[in-house]
mmCIF file with all atom_site columns, C-alpha atoms in Angstrom:
data_model
loop_
_atom_site.group_PDB
_atom_site.id
_atom_site.type_symbol
_atom_site.label_atom_id
_atom_site.label_alt_id
_atom_site.label_comp_id
_atom_site.label_asym_id
_atom_site.label_entity_id
_atom_site.label_seq_id
_atom_site.pdbx_PDB_ins_code
_atom_site.Cartn_x
_atom_site.Cartn_y
_atom_site.Cartn_z
_atom_site.occupancy
_atom_site.B_iso_or_equiv
_atom_site.pdbx_formal_charge
_atom_site.auth_seq_id
_atom_site.auth_comp_id
_atom_site.auth_asym_id
_atom_site.auth_atom_id
_atom_site.pdbx_PDB_model_num
ATOM 1   C CA . GLY A 1 1   ? 35.904 71.895  45.323 1.00 52.00 ? 246 GLY A CA 1
ATOM 2   C CA . GLN A 1 2   ? 36.287 75.457  44.916 1.00 59.00 ? 247 GLN A CA 1
ATOM 3   C CA . GLN A 1 3   ? 35.521 77.398  42.123 1.00 73.00 ? 248 GLN A CA 1
ATOM 4   C CA . LEU A 1 4   ? 36.235 80.463  39.738 1.00 89.00 ? 249 LEU A CA 1
ATOM 5   C CA . ASN A 1 5   ? 33.544 82.525  38.536 1.00 94.00 ? 250 ASN A CA 1
ATOM 6   C CA . GLN A 1 6   ? 35.346 84.683  35.522 1.00 96.00 ? 251 GLN A CA 1
ATOM 7   C CA . SER A 1 7   ? 34.149 86.955  33.624 1.00 96.00 ? 252 SER A CA 1
ATOM 8   C CA . PRO A 1 8   ? 33.108 87.788  30.845 1.00 97.00 ? 253 PRO A CA 1
ATOM 9   C CA . GLN A 1 9   ? 34.010 84.808  28.631 1.00 95.00 ? 254 GLN A CA 1
ATOM 10  C CA . SER A 1 10  ? 34.508 86.559  25.678 1.00 96.00 ? 255 SER A CA 1
ATOM 11  C CA . MET A 1 11  ? 35.127 90.111  24.969 1.00 96.00 ? 256 MET A CA 1
ATOM 12  C CA . PHE A 1 12  ? 35.628 91.719  20.952 1.00 96.00 ? 257 PHE A CA 1
ATOM 13  C CA . ILE A 1 13  ? 36.826 94.872  21.436 1.00 96.00 ? 258 ILE A CA 1
ATOM 14  C CA . GLN A 1 14  ? 38.156 97.677  19.422 1.00 96.00 ? 259 GLN A CA 1
ATOM 15  C CA . GLU A 1 15  ? 41.984 98.711  18.969 1.00 97.00 ? 260 GLU A CA 1
ATOM 16  C CA . GLY A 1 16  ? 42.155 101.324 21.785 1.00 97.00 ? 261 GLY A CA 1
ATOM 17  C CA . GLU A 1 17  ? 39.967 100.342 23.920 1.00 97.00 ? 262 GLU A CA 1
ATOM 18  C CA . ASP A 1 18  ? 39.730 99.612  27.252 1.00 97.00 ? 263 ASP A CA 1
ATOM 19  C CA . VAL A 1 19  ? 38.985 95.998  29.224 1.00 96.00 ? 264 VAL A CA 1
ATOM 20  C CA . SER A 1 20  ? 37.862 94.570  32.027 1.00 97.00 ? 265 SER A CA 1
ATOM 21  C CA . MET A 1 21  ? 37.626 91.608  33.163 1.00 97.00 ? 266 MET A CA 1
ATOM 22  C CA . ASN A 1 22  ? 37.243 89.732  36.760 1.00 97.00 ? 267 ASN A CA 1
ATOM 23  C CA . CYS A 1 23  ? 37.397 86.662  38.819 1.00 97.00 ? 268 CYS A CA 1
ATOM 24  C CA . THR A 1 24  ? 35.243 85.988  41.981 1.00 96.00 ? 269 THR A CA 1
ATOM 25  C CA . SER A 1 25  ? 34.822 83.084  44.414 1.00 93.00 ? 270 SER A CA 1
ATOM 26  C CA . SER A 1 26  ? 32.918 81.682  47.681 1.00 90.00 ? 271 SER A CA 1
ATOM 27  C CA . SER A 1 27  ? 36.053 80.922  49.724 1.00 89.00 ? 272 SER A CA 1
ATOM 28  C CA . ILE A 1 28  ? 39.198 83.124  50.046 1.00 91.00 ? 273 ILE A CA 1
ATOM 29  C CA . PHE A 1 29  ? 42.400 82.822  47.905 1.00 91.00 ? 274 PHE A CA 1
ATOM 30  C CA . ASN A 1 30  ? 45.576 83.770  49.339 1.00 89.00 ? 275 ASN A CA 1
ATOM 31  C CA . THR A 1 31  ? 47.233 84.475  45.907 1.00 90.00 ? 276 THR A CA 1
ATOM 32  C CA . TRP A 1 32  ? 45.809 86.035  42.643 1.00 93.00 ? 277 TRP A CA 1
ATOM 33  C CA . LEU A 1 33  ? 47.218 85.453  39.200 1.00 94.00 ? 278 LEU A CA 1
ATOM 34  C CA . TRP A 1 34  ? 46.347 86.501  36.328 1.00 96.00 ? 279 TRP A CA 1
ATOM 35  C CA . TYR A 1 35  ? 47.950 84.535  33.086 1.00 96.00 ? 280 TYR A CA 1
ATOM 36  C CA . LYS A 1 36  ? 47.808 85.004  28.855 1.00 97.00 ? 281 LYS A CA 1
ATOM 37  C CA . GLN A 1 37  ? 47.882 82.018  27.230 1.00 97.00 ? 282 GLN A CA 1
ATOM 38  C CA . ASP A 1 38  ? 48.640 82.375  22.864 1.00 95.00 ? 283 ASP A CA 1
ATOM 39  C CA . PRO A 1 39  ? 47.352 79.445  20.724 1.00 89.00 ? 284 PRO A CA 1
ATOM 40  C CA . GLY A 1 40  ? 49.207 76.927  20.397 1.00 89.00 ? 285 GLY A CA 1
ATOM 41  C CA . GLU A 1 41  ? 51.554 77.755  24.077 1.00 93.00 ? 286 GLU A CA 1
ATOM 42  C CA . GLY A 1 42  ? 50.985 77.552  27.654 1.00 95.00 ? 287 GLY A CA 1
ATOM 43  C CA . PRO A 1 43  ? 49.833 80.252  29.962 1.00 95.00 ? 288 PRO A CA 1
ATOM 44  C CA . VAL A 1 44  ? 52.659 83.042  30.835 1.00 95.00 ? 289 VAL A CA 1
ATOM 45  C CA . LEU A 1 45  ? 52.120 84.644  34.466 1.00 93.00 ? 290 LEU A CA 1
ATOM 46  C CA . LEU A 1 46  ? 51.024 88.311  33.690 1.00 96.00 ? 291 LEU A CA 1
ATOM 47  C CA . ILE A 1 47  ? 50.714 89.635  37.305 1.00 95.00 ? 292 ILE A CA 1
ATOM 48  C CA . ALA A 1 48  ? 50.900 87.886  40.546 1.00 93.00 ? 293 ALA A CA 1
ATOM 49  C CA . LEU A 1 49  ? 49.097 89.678  44.012 1.00 94.00 ? 294 LEU A CA 1
ATOM 50  C CA . TYR A 1 50  ? 49.715 88.190  47.322 1.00 91.00 ? 295 TYR A CA 1
ATOM 51  C CA . LYS A 1 51  ? 48.011 90.359  49.695 1.00 93.00 ? 296 LYS A CA 1
ATOM 52  C CA . ALA A 1 52  ? 43.987 91.496  50.180 1.00 94.00 ? 297 ALA A CA 1
ATOM 53  C CA . GLY A 1 53  ? 43.866 95.337  48.898 1.00 95.00 ? 298 GLY A CA 1
ATOM 54  C CA . GLU A 1 54  ? 46.839 95.278  46.701 1.00 95.00 ? 299 GLU A CA 1
ATOM 55  C CA . LEU A 1 55  ? 46.624 97.207  43.603 1.00 97.00 ? 300 LEU A CA 1
ATOM 56  C CA . THR A 1 56  ? 50.378 96.026  40.682 1.00 96.00 ? 301 THR A CA 1
ATOM 57  C CA . SER A 1 57  ? 50.288 97.098  37.629 1.00 96.00 ? 302 SER A CA 1
ATOM 58  C CA . ASN A 1 58  ? 52.657 95.769  34.482 1.00 94.00 ? 303 ASN A CA 1
ATOM 59  C CA . GLY A 1 59  ? 52.898 97.954  32.229 1.00 96.00 ? 304 GLY A CA 1
ATOM 60  C CA . ARG A 1 60  ? 49.199 98.470  29.972 1.00 97.00 ? 305 ARG A CA 1
ATOM 61  C CA . LEU A 1 61  ? 48.023 96.082  32.927 1.00 97.00 ? 306 LEU A CA 1
ATOM 62  C CA . THR A 1 62  ? 46.927 96.431  36.293 1.00 98.00 ? 307 THR A CA 1
ATOM 63  C CA . ALA A 1 63  ? 45.339 93.746  38.630 1.00 98.00 ? 308 ALA A CA 1
ATOM 64  C CA . GLN A 1 64  ? 43.922 94.387  42.067 1.00 97.00 ? 309 GLN A CA 1
ATOM 65  C CA . PHE A 1 65  ? 43.978 91.534  44.840 1.00 96.00 ? 310 PHE A CA 1
ATOM 66  C CA . GLY A 1 66  ? 40.120 92.354  46.381 1.00 96.00 ? 311 GLY A CA 1
ATOM 67  C CA . ILE A 1 67  ? 39.838 93.665  49.674 1.00 95.00 ? 312 ILE A CA 1
ATOM 68  C CA . THR A 1 68  ? 37.569 90.500  50.843 1.00 94.00 ? 313 THR A CA 1
ATOM 69  C CA . ARG A 1 69  ? 39.981 87.997  49.186 1.00 93.00 ? 314 ARG A CA 1
ATOM 70  C CA . LYS A 1 70  ? 36.979 86.395  46.852 1.00 94.00 ? 315 LYS A CA 1
ATOM 71  C CA . ASP A 1 71  ? 37.934 88.517  43.845 1.00 96.00 ? 316 ASP A CA 1
ATOM 72  C CA . SER A 1 72  ? 40.339 90.134  41.670 1.00 97.00 ? 317 SER A CA 1
ATOM 73  C CA . PHE A 1 73  ? 40.352 92.170  38.364 1.00 97.00 ? 318 PHE A CA 1
ATOM 74  C CA . LEU A 1 74  ? 42.632 92.550  35.635 1.00 98.00 ? 319 LEU A CA 1
ATOM 75  C CA . ASN A 1 75  ? 42.362 95.910  33.236 1.00 98.00 ? 320 ASN A CA 1
ATOM 76  C CA . ILE A 1 76  ? 44.017 96.498  30.421 1.00 98.00 ? 321 ILE A CA 1
ATOM 77  C CA . SER A 1 77  ? 44.206 99.920  29.147 1.00 97.00 ? 322 SER A CA 1
ATOM 78  C CA . ALA A 1 78  ? 44.784 101.354 25.172 1.00 97.00 ? 323 ALA A CA 1
ATOM 79  C CA . SER A 1 79  ? 44.378 97.408  23.864 1.00 97.00 ? 324 SER A CA 1
ATOM 80  C CA . ILE A 1 80  ? 46.732 96.126  20.726 1.00 97.00 ? 325 ILE A CA 1
ATOM 81  C CA . PRO A 1 81  ? 46.422 93.658  18.443 1.00 95.00 ? 326 PRO A CA 1
ATOM 82  C CA . SER A 1 82  ? 49.127 91.553  20.771 1.00 95.00 ? 327 SER A CA 1
ATOM 83  C CA . ASP A 1 83  ? 46.489 91.744  23.139 1.00 97.00 ? 328 ASP A CA 1
ATOM 84  C CA . VAL A 1 84  ? 44.034 88.669  21.349 1.00 97.00 ? 329 VAL A CA 1
ATOM 85  C CA . GLY A 1 85  ? 44.478 85.394  23.517 1.00 97.00 ? 330 GLY A CA 1
ATOM 86  C CA . ILE A 1 86  ? 42.782 83.909  26.206 1.00 97.00 ? 331 ILE A CA 1
ATOM 87  C CA . TYR A 1 87  ? 42.942 85.619  29.728 1.00 97.00 ? 332 TYR A CA 1
ATOM 88  C CA . PHE A 1 88  ? 42.722 83.865  33.130 1.00 96.00 ? 333 PHE A CA 1
ATOM 89  C CA . CYS A 1 89  ? 42.902 84.348  36.742 1.00 96.00 ? 334 CYS A CA 1
ATOM 90  C CA . ALA A 1 90  ? 44.095 81.553  38.949 1.00 93.00 ? 335 ALA A CA 1
ATOM 91  C CA . GLY A 1 91  ? 43.462 81.525  43.119 1.00 90.00 ? 336 GLY A CA 1
ATOM 92  C CA . VAL A 1 92  ? 45.844 79.770  45.566 1.00 86.00 ? 337 VAL A CA 1
ATOM 93  C CA . SER A 1 93  ? 43.680 78.584  48.756 1.00 81.00 ? 338 SER A CA 1
ATOM 94  C CA . PRO A 1 94  ? 45.138 78.975  52.264 1.00 78.00 ? 339 PRO A CA 1
ATOM 95  C CA . ALA A 1 95  ? 47.402 75.521  52.914 1.00 69.00 ? 340 ALA A CA 1
ATOM 96  C CA . GLY A 1 96  ? 45.264 74.185  55.886 1.00 57.00 ? 341 GLY A CA 1
ATOM 97  C CA . GLY A 1 97  ? 46.051 71.084  56.715 1.00 54.00 ? 342 GLY A CA 1
ATOM 98  C CA . THR A 1 98  ? 47.796 70.413  53.724 1.00 53.00 ? 343 THR A CA 1
ATOM 99  C CA . SER A 1 99  ? 51.508 70.953  52.514 1.00 52.00 ? 344 SER A CA 1
ATOM 100 C CA . TYR A 1 100 ? 50.394 73.648  49.706 1.00 63.00 ? 345 TYR A CA 1
ATOM 101 C CA . GLY A 1 101 ? 47.739 75.923  48.546 1.00 67.00 ? 346 GLY A CA 1
ATOM 102 C CA . LYS A 1 102 ? 45.604 74.151  45.549 1.00 74.00 ? 347 LYS A CA 1
ATOM 103 C CA . LEU A 1 103 ? 45.792 76.621  42.416 1.00 82.00 ? 348 LEU A CA 1
ATOM 104 C CA . THR A 1 104 ? 42.088 77.092  41.010 1.00 87.00 ? 349 THR A CA 1
ATOM 105 C CA . PHE A 1 105 ? 42.032 78.189  37.910 1.00 91.00 ? 350 PHE A CA 1
ATOM 106 C CA . GLY A 1 106 ? 38.667 80.355  36.135 1.00 93.00 ? 351 GLY A CA 1
ATOM 107 C CA . GLN A 1 107 ? 37.606 78.989  32.868 1.00 93.00 ? 352 GLN A CA 1
ATOM 108 C CA . GLY A 1 108 ? 39.866 81.982  30.866 1.00 95.00 ? 353 GLY A CA 1
ATOM 109 C CA . THR A 1 109 ? 38.455 84.932  28.791 1.00 96.00 ? 354 THR A CA 1
ATOM 110 C CA . ILE A 1 110 ? 38.696 84.804  25.238 1.00 96.00 ? 355 ILE A CA 1
ATOM 111 C CA . LEU A 1 111 ? 39.774 88.537  24.381 1.00 97.00 ? 356 LEU A CA 1
ATOM 112 C CA . THR A 1 112 ? 39.763 89.488  20.486 1.00 97.00 ? 357 THR A CA 1
ATOM 113 C CA . VAL A 1 113 ? 40.795 93.163  19.382 1.00 96.00 ? 358 VAL A CA 1
ATOM 114 C CA . HIS A 1 114 ? 39.883 94.381  16.108 1.00 93.00 ? 359 HIS A CA 1
ATOM 115 C CA . PRO A 1 115 ? 42.316 96.503  14.542 1.00 88.00 ? 360 PRO A CA 1
ATOM 116 C CA . ASP B 2 1   ? 67.235 81.014  30.082 1.00 62.00 ? 439 ASP B CA 1
ATOM 117 C CA . ALA B 2 2   ? 65.187 77.652  29.271 1.00 81.00 ? 440 ALA B CA 1
ATOM 118 C CA . GLY B 2 3   ? 61.862 77.415  30.648 1.00 93.00 ? 441 GLY B CA 1
ATOM 119 C CA . VAL B 2 4   ? 59.450 74.220  31.082 1.00 96.00 ? 442 VAL B CA 1
ATOM 120 C CA . ILE B 2 5   ? 60.271 71.848  28.400 1.00 97.00 ? 443 ILE B CA 1
ATOM 121 C CA . GLN B 2 6   ? 57.837 69.115  27.074 1.00 98.00 ? 444 GLN B CA 1
ATOM 122 C CA . SER B 2 7   ? 57.820 66.762  24.676 1.00 97.00 ? 445 SER B CA 1
ATOM 123 C CA . PRO B 2 8   ? 56.241 65.699  22.296 1.00 98.00 ? 446 PRO B CA 1
ATOM 124 C CA . ARG B 2 9   ? 54.627 69.167  20.987 1.00 97.00 ? 447 ARG B CA 1
ATOM 125 C CA . HIS B 2 10  ? 51.357 67.133  19.291 1.00 97.00 ? 448 HIS B CA 1
ATOM 126 C CA . GLU B 2 11  ? 51.008 63.450  20.353 1.00 97.00 ? 449 GLU B CA 1
ATOM 127 C CA . VAL B 2 12  ? 48.226 60.847  17.757 1.00 98.00 ? 450 VAL B CA 1
ATOM 128 C CA . THR B 2 13  ? 47.760 57.546  19.138 1.00 97.00 ? 451 THR B CA 1
ATOM 129 C CA . GLU B 2 14  ? 45.187 55.195  18.579 1.00 97.00 ? 452 GLU B CA 1
ATOM 130 C CA . MET B 2 15  ? 42.509 53.743  21.601 1.00 97.00 ? 453 MET B CA 1
ATOM 131 C CA . GLY B 2 16  ? 44.201 51.469  23.336 1.00 97.00 ? 454 GLY B CA 1
ATOM 132 C CA . GLN B 2 17  ? 47.981 52.876  23.305 1.00 97.00 ? 455 GLN B CA 1
ATOM 133 C CA . GLU B 2 18  ? 50.217 53.611  25.432 1.00 97.00 ? 456 GLU B CA 1
ATOM 134 C CA . VAL B 2 19  ? 50.931 57.471  25.881 1.00 98.00 ? 457 VAL B CA 1
ATOM 135 C CA . THR B 2 20  ? 53.755 58.500  27.421 1.00 98.00 ? 458 THR B CA 1
ATOM 136 C CA . LEU B 2 21  ? 54.827 62.443  27.619 1.00 98.00 ? 459 LEU B CA 1
ATOM 137 C CA . ARG B 2 22  ? 57.842 64.344  29.390 1.00 98.00 ? 460 ARG B CA 1
ATOM 138 C CA . CYS B 2 23  ? 58.940 67.460  31.011 1.00 98.00 ? 461 CYS B CA 1
ATOM 139 C CA . LYS B 2 24  ? 61.955 69.151  32.154 1.00 98.00 ? 462 LYS B CA 1
ATOM 140 C CA . PRO B 2 25  ? 61.484 71.426  34.536 1.00 97.00 ? 463 PRO B CA 1
ATOM 141 C CA . ILE B 2 26  ? 62.960 74.753  34.880 1.00 95.00 ? 464 ILE B CA 1
ATOM 142 C CA . SER B 2 27  ? 66.553 73.815  36.373 1.00 94.00 ? 465 SER B CA 1
ATOM 143 C CA . GLY B 2 28  ? 66.830 75.191  40.446 1.00 91.00 ? 466 GLY B CA 1
ATOM 144 C CA . HIS B 2 29  ? 62.259 74.779  40.465 1.00 92.00 ? 467 HIS B CA 1
ATOM 145 C CA . ASN B 2 30  ? 61.411 72.212  43.203 1.00 90.00 ? 468 ASN B CA 1
ATOM 146 C CA . SER B 2 31  ? 57.766 71.418  42.250 1.00 90.00 ? 469 SER B CA 1
ATOM 147 C CA . LEU B 2 32  ? 56.009 70.136  39.240 1.00 93.00 ? 470 LEU B CA 1
ATOM 148 C CA . PHE B 2 33  ? 52.671 70.001  38.178 1.00 94.00 ? 471 PHE B CA 1
ATOM 149 C CA . TRP B 2 34  ? 51.196 68.405  35.405 1.00 96.00 ? 472 TRP B CA 1
ATOM 150 C CA . TYR B 2 35  ? 47.824 69.709  34.465 1.00 95.00 ? 473 TYR B CA 1
ATOM 151 C CA . ARG B 2 36  ? 44.812 69.069  31.331 1.00 96.00 ? 474 ARG B CA 1
ATOM 152 C CA . GLN B 2 37  ? 43.322 71.303  29.116 1.00 95.00 ? 475 GLN B CA 1
ATOM 153 C CA . THR B 2 38  ? 40.057 70.610  27.819 1.00 93.00 ? 476 THR B CA 1
ATOM 154 C CA . MET B 2 39  ? 37.672 73.182  26.365 1.00 88.00 ? 477 MET B CA 1
ATOM 155 C CA . MET B 2 40  ? 35.179 71.291  28.594 1.00 87.00 ? 478 MET B CA 1
ATOM 156 C CA . ARG B 2 41  ? 37.005 71.326  32.380 1.00 87.00 ? 479 ARG B CA 1
ATOM 157 C CA . GLY B 2 42  ? 39.387 73.973  31.467 1.00 89.00 ? 480 GLY B CA 1
ATOM 158 C CA . LEU B 2 43  ? 42.625 73.441  32.776 1.00 91.00 ? 481 LEU B CA 1
ATOM 159 C CA . GLU B 2 44  ? 42.425 70.704  35.854 1.00 91.00 ? 482 GLU B CA 1
ATOM 160 C CA . LEU B 2 45  ? 45.337 70.046  37.760 1.00 91.00 ? 483 LEU B CA 1
ATOM 161 C CA . LEU B 2 46  ? 45.873 66.232  37.714 1.00 95.00 ? 484 LEU B CA 1
ATOM 162 C CA . ILE B 2 47  ? 49.236 65.673  40.135 1.00 95.00 ? 485 ILE B CA 1
ATOM 163 C CA . TYR B 2 48  ? 51.717 67.645  41.813 1.00 91.00 ? 486 TYR B CA 1
ATOM 164 C CA . PHE B 2 49  ? 55.153 66.839  43.006 1.00 92.00 ? 487 PHE B CA 1
ATOM 165 C CA . ASN B 2 50  ? 57.621 68.298  45.386 1.00 89.00 ? 488 ASN B CA 1
ATOM 166 C CA . ASN B 2 51  ? 61.216 67.233  45.762 1.00 91.00 ? 489 ASN B CA 1
ATOM 167 C CA . ASN B 2 52  ? 59.764 64.923  43.215 1.00 94.00 ? 490 ASN B CA 1
ATOM 168 C CA . VAL B 2 53  ? 57.914 62.741  46.001 1.00 93.00 ? 491 VAL B CA 1
ATOM 169 C CA . PRO B 2 54  ? 54.020 62.928  45.071 1.00 93.00 ? 492 PRO B CA 1
ATOM 170 C CA . ILE B 2 55  ? 52.033 65.156  47.005 1.00 88.00 ? 493 ILE B CA 1
ATOM 171 C CA . ASP B 2 56  ? 48.812 65.060  45.695 1.00 88.00 ? 494 ASP B CA 1
ATOM 172 C CA . ASP B 2 57  ? 47.504 63.015  42.867 1.00 92.00 ? 495 ASP B CA 1
ATOM 173 C CA . SER B 2 58  ? 43.636 63.167  43.681 1.00 90.00 ? 496 SER B CA 1
ATOM 174 C CA . GLY B 2 59  ? 43.165 64.652  40.276 1.00 91.00 ? 497 GLY B CA 1
ATOM 175 C CA . MET B 2 60  ? 44.500 61.978  38.057 1.00 94.00 ? 498 MET B CA 1
ATOM 176 C CA . PRO B 2 61  ? 41.566 60.911  36.407 1.00 88.00 ? 499 PRO B CA 1
ATOM 177 C CA . GLU B 2 62  ? 41.798 57.146  37.050 1.00 85.00 ? 500 GLU B CA 1
ATOM 178 C CA . ASP B 2 63  ? 44.091 53.712  37.018 1.00 91.00 ? 501 ASP B CA 1
ATOM 179 C CA . ARG B 2 64  ? 45.255 54.410  33.619 1.00 96.00 ? 502 ARG B CA 1
ATOM 180 C CA . PHE B 2 65  ? 46.858 57.555  34.634 1.00 97.00 ? 503 PHE B CA 1
ATOM 181 C CA . SER B 2 66  ? 50.356 57.652  35.804 1.00 97.00 ? 504 SER B CA 1
ATOM 182 C CA . ALA B 2 67  ? 53.411 59.643  36.555 1.00 98.00 ? 505 ALA B CA 1
ATOM 183 C CA . LYS B 2 68  ? 56.487 59.688  37.637 1.00 97.00 ? 506 LYS B CA 1
ATOM 184 C CA . MET B 2 69  ? 59.310 62.125  38.490 1.00 97.00 ? 507 MET B CA 1
ATOM 185 C CA . PRO B 2 70  ? 62.342 59.663  39.336 1.00 97.00 ? 508 PRO B CA 1
ATOM 186 C CA . ASN B 2 71  ? 64.677 63.085  39.417 1.00 96.00 ? 509 ASN B CA 1
ATOM 187 C CA . ALA B 2 72  ? 65.053 66.921  39.473 1.00 95.00 ? 510 ALA B CA 1
ATOM 188 C CA . SER B 2 73  ? 65.249 67.121  36.000 1.00 96.00 ? 511 SER B CA 1
ATOM 189 C CA . PHE B 2 74  ? 62.305 64.886  34.172 1.00 97.00 ? 512 PHE B CA 1
ATOM 190 C CA . SER B 2 75  ? 59.080 64.095  34.713 1.00 98.00 ? 513 SER B CA 1
ATOM 191 C CA . THR B 2 76  ? 56.320 61.403  32.820 1.00 98.00 ? 514 THR B CA 1
ATOM 192 C CA . LEU B 2 77  ? 53.018 61.397  32.581 1.00 98.00 ? 515 LEU B CA 1
ATOM 193 C CA . LYS B 2 78  ? 51.699 57.601  31.234 1.00 98.00 ? 516 LYS B CA 1
ATOM 194 C CA . ILE B 2 79  ? 48.830 56.998  30.062 1.00 97.00 ? 517 ILE B CA 1
ATOM 195 C CA . GLN B 2 80  ? 48.077 53.293  29.343 1.00 97.00 ? 518 GLN B CA 1
ATOM 196 C CA . PRO B 2 81  ? 46.253 52.073  27.754 1.00 96.00 ? 519 PRO B CA 1
ATOM 197 C CA . SER B 2 82  ? 44.699 55.489  26.107 1.00 97.00 ? 520 SER B CA 1
ATOM 198 C CA . GLU B 2 83  ? 40.847 56.556  25.337 1.00 97.00 ? 521 GLU B CA 1
ATOM 199 C CA . PRO B 2 84  ? 39.678 58.597  22.885 1.00 97.00 ? 522 PRO B CA 1
ATOM 200 C CA . ARG B 2 85  ? 38.199 61.140  25.648 1.00 96.00 ? 523 ARG B CA 1
ATOM 201 C CA . ASP B 2 86  ? 42.315 61.678  27.064 1.00 97.00 ? 524 ASP B CA 1
ATOM 202 C CA . SER B 2 87  ? 42.363 63.963  23.893 1.00 97.00 ? 525 SER B CA 1
ATOM 203 C CA . ALA B 2 88  ? 43.352 67.372  25.050 1.00 97.00 ? 526 ALA B CA 1
ATOM 204 C CA . VAL B 2 89  ? 46.211 69.476  25.787 1.00 97.00 ? 527 VAL B CA 1
ATOM 205 C CA . TYR B 2 90  ? 48.530 68.269  28.945 1.00 98.00 ? 528 TYR B CA 1
ATOM 206 C CA . PHE B 2 91  ? 51.074 71.153  30.491 1.00 97.00 ? 529 PHE B CA 1
ATOM 207 C CA . CYS B 2 92  ? 53.465 70.603  32.890 1.00 97.00 ? 530 CYS B CA 1
ATOM 208 C CA . ALA B 2 93  ? 54.338 73.610  35.264 1.00 94.00 ? 531 ALA B CA 1
ATOM 209 C CA . SER B 2 94  ? 56.933 74.110  37.744 1.00 93.00 ? 532 SER B CA 1
ATOM 210 C CA . SER B 2 95  ? 57.577 76.691  40.546 1.00 89.00 ? 533 SER B CA 1
ATOM 211 C CA . LEU B 2 96  ? 59.962 77.334  42.609 1.00 82.00 ? 534 LEU B CA 1
ATOM 212 C CA . VAL B 2 97  ? 59.088 77.585  46.736 1.00 68.00 ? 535 VAL B CA 1
ATOM 213 C CA . GLY B 2 98  ? 56.104 75.210  46.614 1.00 55.00 ? 536 GLY B CA 1
ATOM 214 C CA . GLY B 2 99  ? 52.724 74.909  45.413 1.00 50.00 ? 537 GLY B CA 1
ATOM 215 C CA . ASP B 2 100 ? 51.744 78.775  46.260 1.00 56.00 ? 538 ASP B CA 1
ATOM 216 C CA . SER B 2 101 ? 54.482 80.369  43.699 1.00 70.00 ? 539 SER B CA 1
ATOM 217 C CA . PRO B 2 102 ? 53.333 81.182  40.284 1.00 81.00 ? 540 PRO B CA 1
ATOM 218 C CA . LEU B 2 103 ? 53.673 78.736  37.960 1.00 87.00 ? 541 LEU B CA 1
ATOM 219 C CA . HIS B 2 104 ? 55.633 78.454  34.789 1.00 91.00 ? 542 HIS B CA 1
ATOM 220 C CA . PHE B 2 105 ? 53.897 76.589  31.983 1.00 94.00 ? 543 PHE B CA 1
ATOM 221 C CA . GLY B 2 106 ? 55.763 74.375  29.365 1.00 96.00 ? 544 GLY B CA 1
ATOM 222 C CA . ASN B 2 107 ? 54.208 74.449  25.711 1.00 95.00 ? 545 ASN B CA 1
ATOM 223 C CA . GLY B 2 108 ? 51.907 71.387  26.423 1.00 97.00 ? 546 GLY B CA 1
ATOM 224 C CA . THR B 2 109 ? 51.819 68.125  24.649 1.00 98.00 ? 547 THR B CA 1
ATOM 225 C CA . ARG B 2 110 ? 48.676 68.345  21.964 1.00 97.00 ? 548 ARG B CA 1
ATOM 226 C CA . LEU B 2 111 ? 47.527 64.702  22.506 1.00 98.00 ? 549 LEU B CA 1
ATOM 227 C CA . THR B 2 112 ? 44.381 63.193  20.303 1.00 98.00 ? 550 THR B CA 1
ATOM 228 C CA . VAL B 2 113 ? 43.622 59.503  20.873 1.00 98.00 ? 551 VAL B CA 1
ATOM 229 C CA . THR B 2 114 ? 41.480 58.338  18.047 1.00 97.00 ? 552 THR B CA 1
#
């Protein structure tokens, strides 16, 4: 099946630094999503991207849908301690012969921010 | 605005026992998903319902797992009999349009089978 390669697996940064993470796939996706998961909670949607080349911001977060439809990145500017958590990318494959496009998750990037 | 509600938050049971996890999706959402999260395998889709009908259950590990959605506001995931390798966090998620819309996750049920 489809797989998403998310990198890096973990990051240790100082408060105020910028962060960048990305996901790549060997297959194309119709939609890219970025989620954040805090300990003991479910993933929460940060940004949704629906069009190749799309660049979307949500506060200090910026994400882009790669022009090839096989990759996406998420940037966090001026990190703060509450940015700590696990960040997941997710891609929705074209529906094709099925009734829906299946959502595939990356393995996650664990972000630690030192004050 | 209530999100996806799952119960229980934690479940500890002995091998061989039946386990039932419950989910109430966001009101008005017509799609419901059950995921399992482990360190080794990450987030795995177990089953997807659309308008209360199971559409894709190819992720259900084996016959010990079953899921039902008797109405638009309730779903269960049952494991019978449970095994230690079933220990994981089980998430329910819902969305409005279909499988290609952003999912809204519940806070999960952490299952431990001893």
